[in-house]
């Protein structure tokens, strides 16, 4: 493949050495202070009619939604503003089946969906767009997570944090001023979400090495040139430095693009994400609040990187069988669904144990994964210098809760990750308390 500018991949189609032809969506990205003013003209390129359902919440309406809706109406669009209300004082909306069902009839009549917001608003719109076949254009209000350019949706369905494949938006717009005015903890959360990549890419490669799964090096390398702009200078983000903010937003988009290229969330979501998803699910069971996705993912990334570090130090593991089932009492109401997901990887767990025991498989795995490993200290210092969450207490929870999430995170998905490898190698669950003691 020819060399290309990673920041200019949008809308391009190219043959990749992974064997696939990648058509990159979103087709266009506008990062400019006049992005709200340009929204109507961009939307016009992707809709047949002029009825726009604009989805926002009360905060993103203030940040950009009201102004964006006015700009659309001024340009002749018939605008239906769908504002996701807070479910209770101090609680923010969630992307779940209940919310989607409630607003689906209003979205169904539109020619275009326009989410103005970040994770929850964007995922809700993406889910509706997938169901109705209506195109959508996203206006991003925070550099808080990497879902903007990805096809993946992370809704809660019947109480279980799930993964649904939708499609990427036709276009993403944002204004640097809107991003900078977002609560800083959202920017710090975005940093946590992109830092996950060192673990998630290693987890993906692990599946490639063990099971010969599809793997695309190009998608993994997409942000290599941009990463130093925030990884080496995290304090710049805390200062709101323009270059660092732009780099973070680009990295969030490109890690989303990587998921699109791979047709799986694997490039950006491995064991570290399962820890965060577990915390979310524990919240939906017991009502204890959870923190922002990216803030939890940042902490999950430190824990998962520590797990990799310990695994890579093992010269010859005493392989054991993976746990035969899930802890039903721990999960409570969603236990049946969780058990179904975990059962989905029973074959892989057995196969992995056999493969790892054969010949020099473990040595080769260690050598390959060591080359991709980023030490937990590096991740922790980056998050710390950026003023992001590092510790359980900064997520508003006790260490015991983080420990339970770490111990049970492997149960919630059929995806094989570092968490499963650590169980097979006999490190988990024993090392979990040491790891949380050290980092949590
Ligand atoms: Zn590829
Ligand atoms: Zn994420």
GROMACS .gro file of C-alpha atoms and ligand atoms in nm:
model
  442
    1UNK     CA    1   0.000   0.000   0.000
    2UNK     CA    2   0.113   0.357  -0.068
    3UNK     CA    3   0.216   0.583   0.217
    4UNK     CA    4  -0.066   0.804   0.327
    5UNK     CA    5  -0.143   1.077   0.574
    6UNK     CA    6  -0.330   0.910   0.860
    7UNK     CA    7  -0.521   1.230   0.927
    8UNK     CA    8  -0.649   1.227   0.573
    9UNK     CA    9  -0.781   0.871   0.546
   10UNK     CA   10  -1.147   0.967   0.572
   11UNK     CA   11  -1.353   0.874   0.271
   12UNK     CA   12  -1.060   0.686   0.114
   13UNK     CA   13  -1.061   0.329  -0.009
   14UNK     CA   14  -0.740   0.128  -0.025
   15UNK     CA   15  -0.607  -0.221  -0.063
   16UNK     CA   16  -0.436  -0.333   0.254
   17UNK     CA   17  -0.164  -0.589   0.310
   18UNK     CA   18  -0.403  -0.767   0.549
   19UNK     CA   19  -0.584  -0.883   0.236
   20UNK     CA   20  -0.890  -0.660   0.270
   21UNK     CA   21  -0.999  -0.351   0.088
   22UNK     CA   22  -1.074  -0.086   0.350
   23UNK     CA   23  -1.331   0.184   0.276
   24UNK     CA   24  -1.284   0.442   0.548
   25UNK     CA   25  -1.586   0.595   0.714
   26UNK     CA   26  -1.672   0.860   0.819
   27UNK     CA   27  -1.637   1.007   0.473
   28UNK     CA   28  -1.540   1.348   0.611
   29UNK     CA   29  -1.427   1.513   0.932
   30UNK     CA   30  -1.455   1.884   1.006
   31UNK     CA   31  -1.252   2.016   1.298
   32UNK     CA   32  -1.304   2.390   1.287
   33UNK     CA   33  -1.434   2.678   1.495
   34UNK     CA   34  -1.710   2.738   1.240
   35UNK     CA   35  -1.819   2.372   1.244
   36UNK     CA   36  -2.171   2.454   1.369
   37UNK     CA   37  -2.221   2.695   1.080
   38UNK     CA   38  -2.107   2.431   0.834
   39UNK     CA   39  -2.331   2.158   0.976
   40UNK     CA   40  -2.629   2.220   0.740
   41UNK     CA   41  -2.419   2.203   0.422
   42UNK     CA   42  -2.249   1.882   0.540
   43UNK     CA   43  -2.582   1.725   0.638
   44UNK     CA   44  -2.727   1.813   0.296
   45UNK     CA   45  -2.467   1.589   0.132
   46UNK     CA   46  -2.592   1.279   0.312
   47UNK     CA   47  -2.971   1.315   0.333
   48UNK     CA   48  -3.236   1.285   0.064
   49UNK     CA   49  -3.489   1.501   0.246
   50UNK     CA   50  -3.469   1.788   0.492
   51UNK     CA   51  -3.615   1.636   0.808
   52UNK     CA   52  -3.347   1.610   1.078
   53UNK     CA   53  -3.392   1.442   1.416
   54UNK     CA   54  -3.127   1.605   1.636
   55UNK     CA   55  -3.049   1.404   1.948
   56UNK     CA   56  -2.884   1.562   2.251
   57UNK     CA   57  -2.904   1.578   2.630
   58UNK     CA   58  -2.954   1.885   2.846
   59UNK     CA   59  -2.579   1.951   2.876
   60UNK     CA   60  -2.484   1.894   2.514
   61UNK     CA   61  -2.782   2.109   2.415
   62UNK     CA   62  -2.622   2.397   2.606
   63UNK     CA   63  -2.273   2.317   2.472
   64UNK     CA   64  -2.366   2.313   2.104
   65UNK     CA   65  -2.703   2.144   2.042
   66UNK     CA   66  -2.929   2.448   2.062
   67UNK     CA   67  -2.701   2.649   1.836
   68UNK     CA   68  -2.667   2.358   1.593
   69UNK     CA   69  -3.045   2.311   1.580
   70UNK     CA   70  -3.091   2.682   1.511
   71UNK     CA   71  -2.831   2.670   1.233
   72UNK     CA   72  -3.010   2.376   1.074
   73UNK     CA   73  -3.351   2.544   1.102
   74UNK     CA   74  -3.212   2.868   0.955
   75UNK     CA   75  -3.084   2.668   0.659
   76UNK     CA   76  -3.433   2.534   0.591
   77UNK     CA   77  -3.425   2.201   0.774
   78UNK     CA   78  -3.731   2.071   0.953
   79UNK     CA   79  -3.571   2.001   1.292
   80UNK     CA   80  -3.705   1.772   1.564
   81UNK     CA   81  -3.498   1.826   1.879
   82UNK     CA   82  -3.495   1.506   2.084
   83UNK     CA   83  -3.352   1.586   2.426
   84UNK     CA   84  -3.264   1.284   2.642
   85UNK     CA   85  -3.372   1.395   2.987
   86UNK     CA   86  -3.177   1.306   3.301
   87UNK     CA   87  -3.348   1.001   3.458
   88UNK     CA   88  -3.316   1.157   3.806
   89UNK     CA   89  -3.140   1.456   3.961
   90UNK     CA   90  -2.764   1.398   3.948
   91UNK     CA   91  -2.804   1.106   3.703
   92UNK     CA   92  -2.725   1.131   3.335
   93UNK     CA   93  -2.900   0.945   3.051
   94UNK     CA   94  -2.786   0.597   2.952
   95UNK     CA   95  -2.786   0.421   2.617
   96UNK     CA   96  -3.020   0.132   2.679
   97UNK     CA   97  -3.310  -0.055   2.521
   98UNK     CA   98  -3.566   0.149   2.718
   99UNK     CA   99  -3.435   0.484   2.591
  100UNK     CA  100  -3.408   0.361   2.236
  101UNK     CA  101  -3.761   0.224   2.229
  102UNK     CA  102  -3.898   0.551   2.369
  103UNK     CA  103  -3.752   0.774   2.098
  104UNK     CA  104  -3.754   0.532   1.803
  105UNK     CA  105  -4.089   0.656   1.661
  106UNK     CA  106  -3.962   1.015   1.641
  107UNK     CA  107  -3.634   0.911   1.478
  108UNK     CA  108  -3.808   0.684   1.228
  109UNK     CA  109  -3.968   0.976   1.046
  110UNK     CA  110  -3.641   1.160   0.984
  111UNK     CA  111  -3.423   1.172   0.672
  112UNK     CA  112  -3.112   1.219   0.883
  113UNK     CA  113  -3.016   1.170   1.248
  114UNK     CA  114  -2.781   1.427   1.399
  115UNK     CA  115  -2.649   1.338   1.744
  116UNK     CA  116  -2.494   1.636   1.922
  117UNK     CA  117  -2.305   1.496   2.218
  118UNK     CA  118  -2.055   1.228   2.311
  119UNK     CA  119  -2.087   0.861   2.412
  120UNK     CA  120  -2.447   0.808   2.524
  121UNK     CA  121  -2.606   1.048   2.276
  122UNK     CA  122  -2.389   0.922   1.991
  123UNK     CA  123  -2.447   0.554   2.065
  124UNK     CA  124  -2.822   0.602   2.097
  125UNK     CA  125  -2.833   0.774   1.758
  126UNK     CA  126  -2.605   0.513   1.602
  127UNK     CA  127  -2.833   0.237   1.726
  128UNK     CA  128  -3.146   0.411   1.593
  129UNK     CA  129  -2.971   0.477   1.262
  130UNK     CA  130  -2.886   0.111   1.229
  131UNK     CA  131  -3.242  -0.002   1.304
  132UNK     CA  132  -3.408   0.250   1.074
  133UNK     CA  133  -3.151   0.258   0.794
  134UNK     CA  134  -3.141   0.638   0.820
  135UNK     CA  135  -2.797   0.801   0.770
  136UNK     CA  136  -2.643   1.005   1.050
  137UNK     CA  137  -2.395   1.286   1.095
  138UNK     CA  138  -2.233   1.336   1.436
  139UNK     CA  139  -2.145   1.662   1.609
  140UNK     CA  140  -1.894   1.579   1.885
  141UNK     CA  141  -1.907   1.785   2.204
  142UNK     CA  142  -1.617   1.627   2.399
  143UNK     CA  143  -1.289   1.445   2.330
  144UNK     CA  144  -1.409   1.183   2.575
  145UNK     CA  145  -1.424   0.847   2.395
  146UNK     CA  146  -1.346   0.678   2.065
  147UNK     CA  147  -1.696   0.587   1.954
  148UNK     CA  148  -1.745   0.880   1.715
  149UNK     CA  149  -1.593   0.716   1.409
  150UNK     CA  150  -1.656   0.355   1.504
  151UNK     CA  151  -1.944   0.130   1.403
  152UNK     CA  152  -1.974  -0.012   1.754
  153UNK     CA  153  -2.248   0.060   2.000
  154UNK     CA  154  -2.216  -0.024   2.370
  155UNK     CA  155  -2.574  -0.025   2.497
  156UNK     CA  156  -2.714  -0.185   2.807
  157UNK     CA  157  -2.968  -0.449   2.704
  158UNK     CA  158  -3.171  -0.619   2.975
  159UNK     CA  159  -2.917  -0.495   3.227
  160UNK     CA  160  -2.610  -0.630   3.047
  161UNK     CA  161  -2.350  -0.404   2.890
  162UNK     CA  162  -2.356  -0.534   2.534
  163UNK     CA  163  -2.187  -0.480   2.202
  164UNK     CA  164  -2.390  -0.412   1.889
  165UNK     CA  165  -2.240  -0.347   1.548
  166UNK     CA  166  -2.390  -0.048   1.371
  167UNK     CA  167  -2.212   0.167   1.120
  168UNK     CA  168  -1.990   0.475   1.134
  169UNK     CA  169  -2.145   0.817   1.071
  170UNK     CA  170  -2.126   0.975   0.728
  171UNK     CA  171  -1.942   1.272   0.879
  172UNK     CA  172  -1.807   1.392   1.213
  173UNK     CA  173  -1.790   1.761   1.297
  174UNK     CA  174  -1.655   1.937   1.602
  175UNK     CA  175  -1.528   2.271   1.715
  176UNK     CA  176  -1.204   2.302   1.915
  177UNK     CA  177  -1.375   2.563   2.132
  178UNK     CA  178  -1.663   2.327   2.216
  179UNK     CA  179  -1.413   2.049   2.299
  180UNK     CA  180  -1.209   2.280   2.518
  181UNK     CA  181  -1.519   2.403   2.702
  182UNK     CA  182  -1.628   2.047   2.785
  183UNK     CA  183  -1.564   1.944   3.148
  184UNK     CA  184  -1.194   1.858   3.165
  185UNK     CA  185  -1.265   1.517   3.316
  186UNK     CA  186  -1.420   1.425   2.981
  187UNK     CA  187  -1.096   1.509   2.798
  188UNK     CA  188  -0.903   1.307   3.055
  189UNK     CA  189  -1.148   1.022   2.994
  190UNK     CA  190  -1.071   1.038   2.622
  191UNK     CA  191  -0.705   0.997   2.705
  192UNK     CA  192  -0.788   0.682   2.904
  193UNK     CA  193  -0.982   0.544   2.610
  194UNK     CA  194  -0.696   0.590   2.360
  195UNK     CA  195  -0.431   0.462   2.603
  196UNK     CA  196  -0.625   0.134   2.612
  197UNK     CA  197  -0.483   0.065   2.269
  198UNK     CA  198  -0.154  -0.086   2.388
  199UNK     CA  199  -0.346  -0.356   2.575
  200UNK     CA  200  -0.630  -0.403   2.326
  201UNK     CA  201  -0.390  -0.435   2.030
  202UNK     CA  202  -0.186  -0.691   2.224
  203UNK     CA  203  -0.506  -0.881   2.303
  204UNK     CA  204  -0.604  -0.878   1.937
  205UNK     CA  205  -0.258  -0.996   1.832
  206UNK     CA  206  -0.277  -1.265   2.100
  207UNK     CA  207  -0.590  -1.400   1.928
  208UNK     CA  208  -0.411  -1.385   1.594
  209UNK     CA  209  -0.112  -1.574   1.729
  210UNK     CA  210  -0.315  -1.836   1.913
  211UNK     CA  211  -0.617  -1.891   1.691
  212UNK     CA  212  -0.498  -1.747   1.360
  213UNK     CA  213  -0.770  -1.480   1.378
  214UNK     CA  214  -0.775  -1.202   1.123
  215UNK     CA  215  -0.539  -0.915   1.216
  216UNK     CA  216  -0.458  -0.588   1.039
  217UNK     CA  217  -0.126  -0.423   1.124
  218UNK     CA  218  -0.221  -0.108   0.939
  219UNK     CA  219  -0.522  -0.046   1.162
  220UNK     CA  220  -0.310  -0.105   1.473
  221UNK     CA  221  -0.047   0.142   1.347
  222UNK     CA  222  -0.289   0.419   1.249
  223UNK     CA  223  -0.216   0.644   1.545
  224UNK     CA  224   0.156   0.570   1.578
  225UNK     CA  225   0.251   0.912   1.441
  226UNK     CA  226   0.001   1.104   1.654
  227UNK     CA  227   0.047   0.925   1.986
  228UNK     CA  228   0.361   1.111   2.099
  229UNK     CA  229   0.171   1.442   2.083
  230UNK     CA  230  -0.025   1.348   2.395
  231UNK     CA  231   0.161   1.044   2.532
  232UNK     CA  232   0.487   1.235   2.571
  233UNK     CA  233   0.323   1.561   2.677
  234UNK     CA  234   0.015   1.477   2.882
  235UNK     CA  235   0.037   1.801   3.082
  236UNK     CA  236  -0.035   1.986   2.756
  237UNK     CA  237  -0.380   1.831   2.758
  238UNK     CA  238  -0.447   1.957   3.108
  239UNK     CA  239  -0.350   2.305   2.989
  240UNK     CA  240  -0.588   2.278   2.694
  241UNK     CA  241  -0.302   2.310   2.446
  242UNK     CA  242  -0.442   2.318   2.093
  243UNK     CA  243  -0.194   2.068   1.942
  244UNK     CA  244  -0.245   1.813   2.218
  245UNK     CA  245  -0.625   1.845   2.204
  246UNK     CA  246  -0.627   1.804   1.828
  247UNK     CA  247  -0.397   1.501   1.856
  248UNK     CA  248  -0.623   1.342   2.115
  249UNK     CA  249  -0.934   1.400   1.907
  250UNK     CA  250  -0.764   1.262   1.595
  251UNK     CA  251  -0.646   0.958   1.791
  252UNK     CA  252  -1.000   0.901   1.918
  253UNK     CA  253  -1.132   0.915   1.563
  254UNK     CA  254  -0.858   0.692   1.424
  255UNK     CA  255  -0.894   0.427   1.693
  256UNK     CA  256  -1.261   0.429   1.594
  257UNK     CA  257  -1.161   0.395   1.229
  258UNK     CA  258  -0.938   0.100   1.322
  259UNK     CA  259  -1.244  -0.081   1.458
  260UNK     CA  260  -1.425  -0.002   1.135
  261UNK     CA  261  -1.135  -0.135   0.924
  262UNK     CA  262  -1.117  -0.454   1.126
  263UNK     CA  263  -1.495  -0.507   1.146
  264UNK     CA  264  -1.448  -0.573   1.515
  265UNK     CA  265  -1.390  -0.361   1.823
  266UNK     CA  266  -1.075  -0.563   1.900
  267UNK     CA  267  -0.821  -0.295   1.793
  268UNK     CA  268  -0.950  -0.067   2.069
  269UNK     CA  269  -1.123  -0.291   2.320
  270UNK     CA  270  -0.961  -0.578   2.507
  271UNK     CA  271  -0.942  -0.695   2.866
  272UNK     CA  272  -0.903  -0.337   2.995
  273UNK     CA  273  -1.247  -0.251   2.853
  274UNK     CA  274  -1.402  -0.557   3.012
  275UNK     CA  275  -1.294  -0.422   3.353
  276UNK     CA  276  -1.473  -0.094   3.280
  277UNK     CA  277  -1.780  -0.270   3.140
  278UNK     CA  278  -1.794  -0.484   3.454
  279UNK     CA  279  -1.798  -0.173   3.673
  280UNK     CA  280  -2.087  -0.040   3.462
  281UNK     CA  281  -2.277  -0.366   3.497
  282UNK     CA  282  -2.217  -0.383   3.871
  283UNK     CA  283  -2.372  -0.035   3.885
  284UNK     CA  284  -2.680  -0.140   3.698
  285UNK     CA  285  -2.722  -0.429   3.943
  286UNK     CA  286  -2.664  -0.248   4.274
  287UNK     CA  287  -2.724   0.115   4.182
  288UNK     CA  288  -2.380   0.239   4.298
  289UNK     CA  289  -2.281   0.506   4.043
  290UNK     CA  290  -2.007   0.433   3.790
  291UNK     CA  291  -1.763   0.680   3.643
  292UNK     CA  292  -1.705   0.791   3.283
  293UNK     CA  293  -1.618   0.511   3.042
  294UNK     CA  294  -1.272   0.646   2.957
  295UNK     CA  295  -1.178   0.718   3.318
  296UNK     CA  296  -1.256   0.358   3.411
  297UNK     CA  297  -1.083   0.231   3.096
  298UNK     CA  298  -0.767   0.424   3.193
  299UNK     CA  299  -0.758   0.245   3.529
  300UNK     CA  300  -0.847  -0.086   3.361
  301UNK     CA  301  -0.556  -0.034   3.121
  302UNK     CA  302  -0.308   0.003   3.408
  303UNK     CA  303  -0.438  -0.319   3.568
  304UNK     CA  304  -0.436  -0.513   3.239
  305UNK     CA  305  -0.086  -0.385   3.153
  306UNK     CA  306   0.035  -0.503   3.494
  307UNK     CA  307  -0.120  -0.842   3.420
  308UNK     CA  308   0.066  -0.855   3.087
  309UNK     CA  309   0.388  -0.757   3.264
  310UNK     CA  310   0.351  -1.044   3.509
  311UNK     CA  311   0.255  -1.291   3.235
  312UNK     CA  312   0.547  -1.193   3.016
  313UNK     CA  313   0.782  -1.254   3.310
  314UNK     CA  314   0.668  -1.615   3.344
  315UNK     CA  315   0.921  -1.847   3.179
  316UNK     CA  316   0.723  -2.165   3.195
  317UNK     CA  317   0.365  -2.145   3.318
  318UNK     CA  318   0.185  -2.425   3.495
  319UNK     CA  319  -0.121  -2.420   3.275
  320UNK     CA  320  -0.455  -2.487   3.438
  321UNK     CA  321  -0.812  -2.520   3.313
  322UNK     CA  322  -1.006  -2.198   3.287
  323UNK     CA  323  -1.288  -2.157   3.539
  324UNK     CA  324  -1.575  -2.377   3.415
  325UNK     CA  325  -1.846  -2.117   3.463
  326UNK     CA  326  -1.933  -1.779   3.602
  327UNK     CA  327  -2.003  -1.663   3.955
  328UNK     CA  328  -2.382  -1.643   3.934
  329UNK     CA  329  -2.428  -1.503   4.283
  330UNK     CA  330  -2.193  -1.216   4.199
  331UNK     CA  331  -2.384  -1.112   3.887
  332UNK     CA  332  -2.736  -1.154   4.018
  333UNK     CA  333  -3.016  -1.072   3.770
  334UNK     CA  334  -2.801  -1.065   3.451
  335UNK     CA  335  -2.629  -1.396   3.541
  336UNK     CA  336  -2.799  -1.595   3.266
  337UNK     CA  337  -2.688  -1.353   2.997
  338UNK     CA  338  -2.334  -1.335   3.138
  339UNK     CA  339  -2.320  -1.715   3.152
  340UNK     CA  340  -2.419  -1.729   2.786
  341UNK     CA  341  -2.136  -1.496   2.687
  342UNK     CA  342  -1.881  -1.687   2.892
  343UNK     CA  343  -1.997  -2.020   2.750
  344UNK     CA  344  -1.928  -1.872   2.407
  345UNK     CA  345  -1.553  -1.898   2.463
  346UNK     CA  346  -1.541  -2.241   2.628
  347UNK     CA  347  -1.390  -2.394   2.313
  348UNK     CA  348  -1.131  -2.119   2.285
  349UNK     CA  349  -1.028  -2.159   2.647
  350UNK     CA  350  -0.972  -2.532   2.598
  351UNK     CA  351  -0.795  -2.479   2.268
  352UNK     CA  352  -0.572  -2.205   2.409
  353UNK     CA  353  -0.456  -2.427   2.693
  354UNK     CA  354  -0.360  -2.703   2.447
  355UNK     CA  355  -0.188  -2.462   2.208
  356UNK     CA  356   0.011  -2.294   2.485
  357UNK     CA  357   0.135  -2.627   2.614
  358UNK     CA  358   0.272  -2.730   2.275
  359UNK     CA  359   0.642  -2.695   2.187
  360UNK     CA  360   0.783  -2.344   2.216
  361UNK     CA  361   0.442  -2.175   2.183
  362UNK     CA  362   0.474  -1.991   2.513
  363UNK     CA  363   0.823  -1.859   2.429
  364UNK     CA  364   0.706  -1.732   2.090
  365UNK     CA  365   0.401  -1.570   2.242
  366UNK     CA  366   0.613  -1.397   2.505
  367UNK     CA  367   0.860  -1.268   2.248
  368UNK     CA  368   0.591  -1.130   2.016
  369UNK     CA  369   0.378  -0.973   2.287
  370UNK     CA  370   0.678  -0.827   2.473
  371UNK     CA  371   0.749  -0.617   2.164
  372UNK     CA  372   0.401  -0.461   2.190
  373UNK     CA  373   0.393  -0.420   2.566
  374UNK     CA  374   0.370  -0.080   2.728
  375UNK     CA  375   0.456  -0.093   3.099
  376UNK     CA  376   0.186   0.003   3.349
  377UNK     CA  377   0.414   0.271   3.493
  378UNK     CA  378   0.419   0.451   3.158
  379UNK     CA  379   0.040   0.446   3.133
  380UNK     CA  380  -0.002   0.554   3.494
  381UNK     CA  381   0.241   0.846   3.464
  382UNK     CA  382   0.072   0.967   3.146
  383UNK     CA  383  -0.272   0.957   3.310
  384UNK     CA  384  -0.136   1.118   3.625
  385UNK     CA  385   0.037   1.404   3.442
  386UNK     CA  386  -0.283   1.467   3.246
  387UNK     CA  387  -0.486   1.484   3.566
  388UNK     CA  388  -0.687   1.173   3.479
  389UNK     CA  389  -0.820   0.913   3.721
  390UNK     CA  390  -0.563   0.661   3.846
  391UNK     CA  391  -0.702   0.507   4.159
  392UNK     CA  392  -1.023   0.335   4.267
  393UNK     CA  393  -1.107   0.626   4.498
  394UNK     CA  394  -1.080   0.866   4.203
  395UNK     CA  395  -1.345   0.656   4.030
  396UNK     CA  396  -1.557   0.703   4.342
  397UNK     CA  397  -1.530   0.339   4.449
  398UNK     CA  398  -1.339   0.129   4.700
  399UNK     CA  399  -1.051  -0.101   4.611
  400UNK     CA  400  -1.268  -0.401   4.695
  401UNK     CA  401  -1.511  -0.306   4.418
  402UNK     CA  402  -1.229  -0.262   4.166
  403UNK     CA  403  -1.089  -0.599   4.274
  404UNK     CA  404  -1.424  -0.768   4.217
  405UNK     CA  405  -1.448  -0.612   3.872
  406UNK     CA  406  -1.096  -0.735   3.785
  407UNK     CA  407  -1.175  -1.087   3.905
  408UNK     CA  408  -1.505  -1.116   3.717
  409UNK     CA  409  -1.439  -0.914   3.401
  410UNK     CA  410  -1.341  -1.219   3.194
  411UNK     CA  411  -1.690  -1.362   3.245
  412UNK     CA  412  -1.893  -1.099   3.061
  413UNK     CA  413  -1.783  -1.156   2.701
  414UNK     CA  414  -1.695  -1.439   2.470
  415UNK     CA  415  -1.380  -1.247   2.371
  416UNK     CA  416  -1.047  -1.409   2.471
  417UNK     CA  417  -0.823  -1.150   2.638
  418UNK     CA  418  -0.524  -1.113   2.867
  419UNK     CA  419  -0.764  -1.184   3.155
  420UNK     CA  420  -0.829  -1.535   3.021
  421UNK     CA  421  -0.462  -1.591   2.948
  422UNK     CA  422  -0.385  -1.499   3.310
  423UNK     CA  423  -0.641  -1.752   3.434
  424UNK     CA  424  -0.495  -2.025   3.212
  425UNK     CA  425  -0.143  -1.942   3.329
  426UNK     CA  426  -0.256  -1.977   3.690
  427UNK     CA  427  -0.192  -1.610   3.777
  428UNK     CA  428  -0.556  -1.515   3.814
  429UNK     CA  429  -0.741  -1.487   4.039
  430UNK     CA  430  -0.454  -1.496   4.291
  431UNK     CA  431  -0.261  -1.194   4.160
  432UNK     CA  432  -0.569  -0.974   4.134
  433UNK     CA  433  -0.545  -0.856   4.494
  434UNK     CA  434  -0.172  -0.778   4.459
  435UNK     CA  435  -0.238  -0.581   4.141
  436UNK     CA  436  -0.519  -0.380   4.294
  437UNK     CA  437  -0.306  -0.330   4.607
  438UNK     CA  438  -0.027  -0.189   4.388
  439UNK     CA  439  -0.230   0.024   4.148
  440UNK     CA  440  -0.583   0.057   4.279
  441LIG    ZN1  441  -0.592  -0.400   0.671
  442LIG    ZN1  442  -1.366   0.267   2.492
   0.00000   0.00000   0.00000
